[in-house]
Tab-separated table of C-alpha atoms and ligand atoms in Angstrom:
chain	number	residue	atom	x	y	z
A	1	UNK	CA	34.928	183.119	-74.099
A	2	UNK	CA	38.361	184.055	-75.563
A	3	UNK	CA	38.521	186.570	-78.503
A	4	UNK	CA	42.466	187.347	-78.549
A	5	UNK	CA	44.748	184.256	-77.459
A	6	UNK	CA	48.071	183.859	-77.113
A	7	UNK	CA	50.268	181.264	-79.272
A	8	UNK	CA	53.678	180.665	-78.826
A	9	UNK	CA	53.969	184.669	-78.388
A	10	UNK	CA	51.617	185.398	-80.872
A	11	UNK	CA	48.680	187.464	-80.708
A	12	UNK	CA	45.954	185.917	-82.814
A	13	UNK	CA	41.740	186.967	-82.395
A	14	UNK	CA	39.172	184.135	-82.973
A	15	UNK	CA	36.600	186.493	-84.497
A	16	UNK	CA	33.699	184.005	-85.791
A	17	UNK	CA	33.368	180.105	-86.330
A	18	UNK	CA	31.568	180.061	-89.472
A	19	UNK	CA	33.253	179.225	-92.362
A	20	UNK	CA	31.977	178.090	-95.711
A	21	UNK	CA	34.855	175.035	-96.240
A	22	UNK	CA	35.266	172.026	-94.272
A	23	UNK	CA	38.738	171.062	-95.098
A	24	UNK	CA	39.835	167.905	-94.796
A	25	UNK	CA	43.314	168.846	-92.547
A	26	UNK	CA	41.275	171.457	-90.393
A	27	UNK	CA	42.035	171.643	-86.820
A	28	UNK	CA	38.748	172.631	-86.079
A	29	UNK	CA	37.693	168.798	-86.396
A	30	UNK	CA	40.730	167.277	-84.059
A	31	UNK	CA	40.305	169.407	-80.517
A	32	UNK	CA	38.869	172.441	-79.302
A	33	UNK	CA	41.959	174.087	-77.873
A	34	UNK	CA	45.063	176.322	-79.348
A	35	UNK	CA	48.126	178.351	-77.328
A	36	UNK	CA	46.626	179.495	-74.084
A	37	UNK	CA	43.035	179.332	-74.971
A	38	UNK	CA	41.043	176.163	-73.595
A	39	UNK	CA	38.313	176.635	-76.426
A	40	UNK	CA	38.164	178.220	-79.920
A	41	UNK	CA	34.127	177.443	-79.885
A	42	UNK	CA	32.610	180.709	-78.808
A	43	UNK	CA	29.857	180.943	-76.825
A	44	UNK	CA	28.160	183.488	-79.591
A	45	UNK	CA	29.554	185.637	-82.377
A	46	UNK	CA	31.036	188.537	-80.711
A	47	UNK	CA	29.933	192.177	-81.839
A	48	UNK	CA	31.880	194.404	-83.247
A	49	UNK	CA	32.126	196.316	-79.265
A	50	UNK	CA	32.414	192.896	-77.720
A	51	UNK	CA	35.809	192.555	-79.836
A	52	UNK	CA	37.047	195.522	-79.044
A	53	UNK	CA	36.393	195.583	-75.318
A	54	UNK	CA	38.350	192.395	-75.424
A	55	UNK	CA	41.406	194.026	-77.283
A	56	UNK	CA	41.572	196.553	-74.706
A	57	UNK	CA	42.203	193.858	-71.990
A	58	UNK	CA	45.060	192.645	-74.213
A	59	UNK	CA	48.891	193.916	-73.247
A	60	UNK	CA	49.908	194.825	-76.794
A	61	UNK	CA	53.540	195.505	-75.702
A	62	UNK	CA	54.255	191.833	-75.648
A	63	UNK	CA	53.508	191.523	-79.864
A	64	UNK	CA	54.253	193.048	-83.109
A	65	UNK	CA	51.483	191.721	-84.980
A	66	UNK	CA	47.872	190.099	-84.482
A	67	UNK	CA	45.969	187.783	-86.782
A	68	UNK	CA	42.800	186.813	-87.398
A	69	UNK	CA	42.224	183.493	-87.750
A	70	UNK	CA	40.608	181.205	-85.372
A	71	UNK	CA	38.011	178.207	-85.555
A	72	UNK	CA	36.651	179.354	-88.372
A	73	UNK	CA	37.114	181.746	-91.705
A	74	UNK	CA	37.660	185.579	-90.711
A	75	UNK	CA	36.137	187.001	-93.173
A	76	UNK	CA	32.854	185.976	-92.707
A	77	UNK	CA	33.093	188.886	-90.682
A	78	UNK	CA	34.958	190.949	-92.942
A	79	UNK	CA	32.960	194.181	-92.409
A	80	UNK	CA	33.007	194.064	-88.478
A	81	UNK	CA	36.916	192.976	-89.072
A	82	UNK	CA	37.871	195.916	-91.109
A	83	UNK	CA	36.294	198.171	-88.194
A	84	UNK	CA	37.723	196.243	-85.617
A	85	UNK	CA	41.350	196.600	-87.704
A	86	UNK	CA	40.830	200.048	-88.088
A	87	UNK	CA	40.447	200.267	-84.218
A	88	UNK	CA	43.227	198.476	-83.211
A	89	UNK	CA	45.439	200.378	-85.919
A	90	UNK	CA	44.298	202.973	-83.768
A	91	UNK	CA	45.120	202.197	-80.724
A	92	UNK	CA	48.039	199.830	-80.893
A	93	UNK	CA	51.002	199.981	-83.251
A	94	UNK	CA	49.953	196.011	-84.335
A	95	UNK	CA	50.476	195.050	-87.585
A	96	UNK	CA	47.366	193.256	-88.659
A	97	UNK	CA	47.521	190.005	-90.771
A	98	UNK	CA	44.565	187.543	-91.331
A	99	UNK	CA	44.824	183.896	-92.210
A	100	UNK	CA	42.287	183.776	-94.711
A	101	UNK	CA	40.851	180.989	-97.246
A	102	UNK	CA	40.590	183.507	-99.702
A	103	UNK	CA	36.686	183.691	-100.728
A	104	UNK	CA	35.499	186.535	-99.220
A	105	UNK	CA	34.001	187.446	-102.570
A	106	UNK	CA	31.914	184.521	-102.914
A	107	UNK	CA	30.927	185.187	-99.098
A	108	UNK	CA	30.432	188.532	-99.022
A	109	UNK	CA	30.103	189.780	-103.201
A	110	UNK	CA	29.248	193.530	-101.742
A	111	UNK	CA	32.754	194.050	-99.603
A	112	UNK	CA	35.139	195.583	-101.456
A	113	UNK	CA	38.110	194.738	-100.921
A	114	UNK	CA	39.875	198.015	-101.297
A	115	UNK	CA	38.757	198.498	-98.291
A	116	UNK	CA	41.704	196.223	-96.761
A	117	UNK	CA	43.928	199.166	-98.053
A	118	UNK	CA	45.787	200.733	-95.639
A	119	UNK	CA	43.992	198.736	-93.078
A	120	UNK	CA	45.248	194.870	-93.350
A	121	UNK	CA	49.438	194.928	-93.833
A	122	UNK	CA	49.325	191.113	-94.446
A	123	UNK	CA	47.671	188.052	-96.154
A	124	UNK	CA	48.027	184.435	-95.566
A	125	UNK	CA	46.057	182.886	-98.386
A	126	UNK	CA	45.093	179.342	-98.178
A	127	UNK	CA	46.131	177.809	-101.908
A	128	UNK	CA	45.832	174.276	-100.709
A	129	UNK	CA	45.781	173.051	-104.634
A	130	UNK	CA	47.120	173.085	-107.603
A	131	UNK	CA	43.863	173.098	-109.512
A	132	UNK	CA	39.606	173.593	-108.668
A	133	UNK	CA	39.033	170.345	-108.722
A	134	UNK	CA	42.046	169.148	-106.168
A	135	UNK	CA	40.678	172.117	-104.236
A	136	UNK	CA	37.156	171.280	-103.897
A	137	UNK	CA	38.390	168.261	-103.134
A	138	UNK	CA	40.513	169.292	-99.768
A	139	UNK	CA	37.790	172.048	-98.781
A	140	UNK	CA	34.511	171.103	-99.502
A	141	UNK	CA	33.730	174.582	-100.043
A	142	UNK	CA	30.042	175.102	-100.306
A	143	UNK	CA	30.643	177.462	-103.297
A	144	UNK	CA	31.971	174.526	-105.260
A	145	UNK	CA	34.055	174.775	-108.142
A	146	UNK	CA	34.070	178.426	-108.822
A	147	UNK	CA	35.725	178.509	-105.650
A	148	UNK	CA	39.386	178.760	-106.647
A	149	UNK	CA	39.305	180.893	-109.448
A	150	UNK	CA	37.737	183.244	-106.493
A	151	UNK	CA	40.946	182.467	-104.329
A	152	UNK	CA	43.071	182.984	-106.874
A	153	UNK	CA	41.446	186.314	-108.053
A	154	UNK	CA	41.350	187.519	-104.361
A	155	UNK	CA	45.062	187.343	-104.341
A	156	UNK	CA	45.980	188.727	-107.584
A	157	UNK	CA	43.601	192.130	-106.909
A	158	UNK	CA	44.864	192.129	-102.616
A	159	UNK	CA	48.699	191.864	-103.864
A	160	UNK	CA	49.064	194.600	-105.787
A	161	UNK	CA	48.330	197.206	-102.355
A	162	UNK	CA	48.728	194.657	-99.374
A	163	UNK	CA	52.036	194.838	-98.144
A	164	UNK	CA	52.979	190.996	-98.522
A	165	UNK	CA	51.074	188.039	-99.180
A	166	UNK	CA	51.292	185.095	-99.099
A	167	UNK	CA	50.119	181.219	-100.264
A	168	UNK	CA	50.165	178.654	-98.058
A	169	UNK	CA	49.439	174.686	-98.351
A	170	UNK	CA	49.732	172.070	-95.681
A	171	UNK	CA	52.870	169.682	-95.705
A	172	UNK	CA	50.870	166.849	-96.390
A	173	UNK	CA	50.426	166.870	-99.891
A	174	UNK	CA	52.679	164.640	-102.690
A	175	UNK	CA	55.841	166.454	-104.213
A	176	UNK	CA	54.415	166.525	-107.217
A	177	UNK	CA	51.555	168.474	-106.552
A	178	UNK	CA	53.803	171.092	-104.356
A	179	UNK	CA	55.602	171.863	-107.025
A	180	UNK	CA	52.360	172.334	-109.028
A	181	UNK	CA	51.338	174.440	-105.956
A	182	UNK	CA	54.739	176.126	-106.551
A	183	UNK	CA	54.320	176.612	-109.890
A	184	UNK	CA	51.228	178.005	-109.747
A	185	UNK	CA	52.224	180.640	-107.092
A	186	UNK	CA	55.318	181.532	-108.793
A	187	UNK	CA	53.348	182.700	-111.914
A	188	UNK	CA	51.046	184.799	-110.191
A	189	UNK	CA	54.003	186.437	-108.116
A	190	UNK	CA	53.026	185.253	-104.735
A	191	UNK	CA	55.326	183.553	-102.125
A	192	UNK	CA	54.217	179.666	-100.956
A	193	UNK	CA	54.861	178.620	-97.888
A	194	UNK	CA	54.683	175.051	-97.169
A	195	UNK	CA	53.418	174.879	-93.022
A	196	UNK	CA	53.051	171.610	-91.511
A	197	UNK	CA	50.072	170.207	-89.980
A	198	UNK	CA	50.336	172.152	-86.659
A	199	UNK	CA	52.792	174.949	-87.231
A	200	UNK	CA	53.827	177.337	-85.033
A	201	UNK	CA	52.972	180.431	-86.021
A	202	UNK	CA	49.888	179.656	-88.101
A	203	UNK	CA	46.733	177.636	-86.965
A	204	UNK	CA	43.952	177.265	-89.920
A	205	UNK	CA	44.002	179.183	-93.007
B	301	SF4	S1	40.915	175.098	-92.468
B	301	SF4	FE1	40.067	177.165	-92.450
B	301	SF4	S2	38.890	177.279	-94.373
B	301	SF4	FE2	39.211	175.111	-93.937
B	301	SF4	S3	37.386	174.437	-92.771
B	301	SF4	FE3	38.984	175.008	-91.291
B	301	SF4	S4	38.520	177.146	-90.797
B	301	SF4	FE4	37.465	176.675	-92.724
């Protein structure tokens, strides 16, 4: 089982494979492998010491950065992965960035996410729509509706003390509703980047 994996000279850490979305343009439903690791489906959900037993097999002088993301949403774990950030922040000089759908409240409504301060120096937020209902529609999210004014609010509060965030939607969407997407980011202050189906540098969220 393969917690940290590299792709294209990334670092990234496949934490957990729940998730609480089942998005239509998710990987996780087209193969099982990514970069130099054969499966994303772990055996179990590693423990907080399994994770970091793994990190310190990892040569962190090959990387800048590592990201949590993986077959499945991050922050499902988002206690264990603030103490496993906080851990690697202190042994490593990694900048930490998770790829995130953005409903850790909904999943978790005790984490605070203050907590992320300090901690987490980037976001990549999945927007995927320009609206809940072309949302629910992409993700499926079991939360339903309510689900993107949680994304949206997620970003809003984690902008204003993470370092840089950022939207993202996948390339496969009409013009017209990127430039809603755009639209919408641009009046909340937030970058969009558009990332294609299977981009280089980001896998899921
Ligand atoms: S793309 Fe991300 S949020 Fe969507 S189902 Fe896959 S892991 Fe979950």
């Amino acid at each position: 089982m393969k917690i940290f994996y590299d792709l294209n000279g990334a670092l990234y850490a496949n934490i957990t494979n729940k998730c609480p979305c089942a998005c239509r343009f998710c990987l996780r439903n087209n193969g099982d492998s990514v970069g130099d690791n054969d499966s994303l489906w772990l055996e179990h959900e590693p423990s907080v010491d399994e994770i970091k037993a793994a990190f310190d097999d990892v040569d962190t002088s090959k990387y800048s950065e590592v990201v949590f993301c993986g077959y499945g949403e991050p922050m499902e774990r988002a206690f264990d992965l603030i103490e496993v950030a906080k851990y690697i922040k202190k042994k490593s000089s990694l900048k930490i960035r998770i790829n995130t759908n953005g409903l850790v409240s909904l999943i978790h409504p005790t984490f605070d996410l203050y907590s992320m301060r300090g901690v987490i120096d980037s976001l990549s937020i999945s927007l995927n729509a320009s609206d809940p209902d072309k949302y629910y529609y992409i993700t499926n999210s079991k939360f339903g509706l309510p689900s993107y004014n949680s994304m949206l609010n997620f970003a809003i509060i984690s902008s204003s003390f993470i370092p840089s965030v950022v939207f993202t939607i996948v390339g496969v969407v009409d013009e017209e509703e990127v430039n809603a997407c755009r639209e919408r980011a641009e009046n909340l202050g937030i970058p969009l980047k558009i990332r294609s189906y299977i981009s280089d540098n980001v896998s899921y969220n």
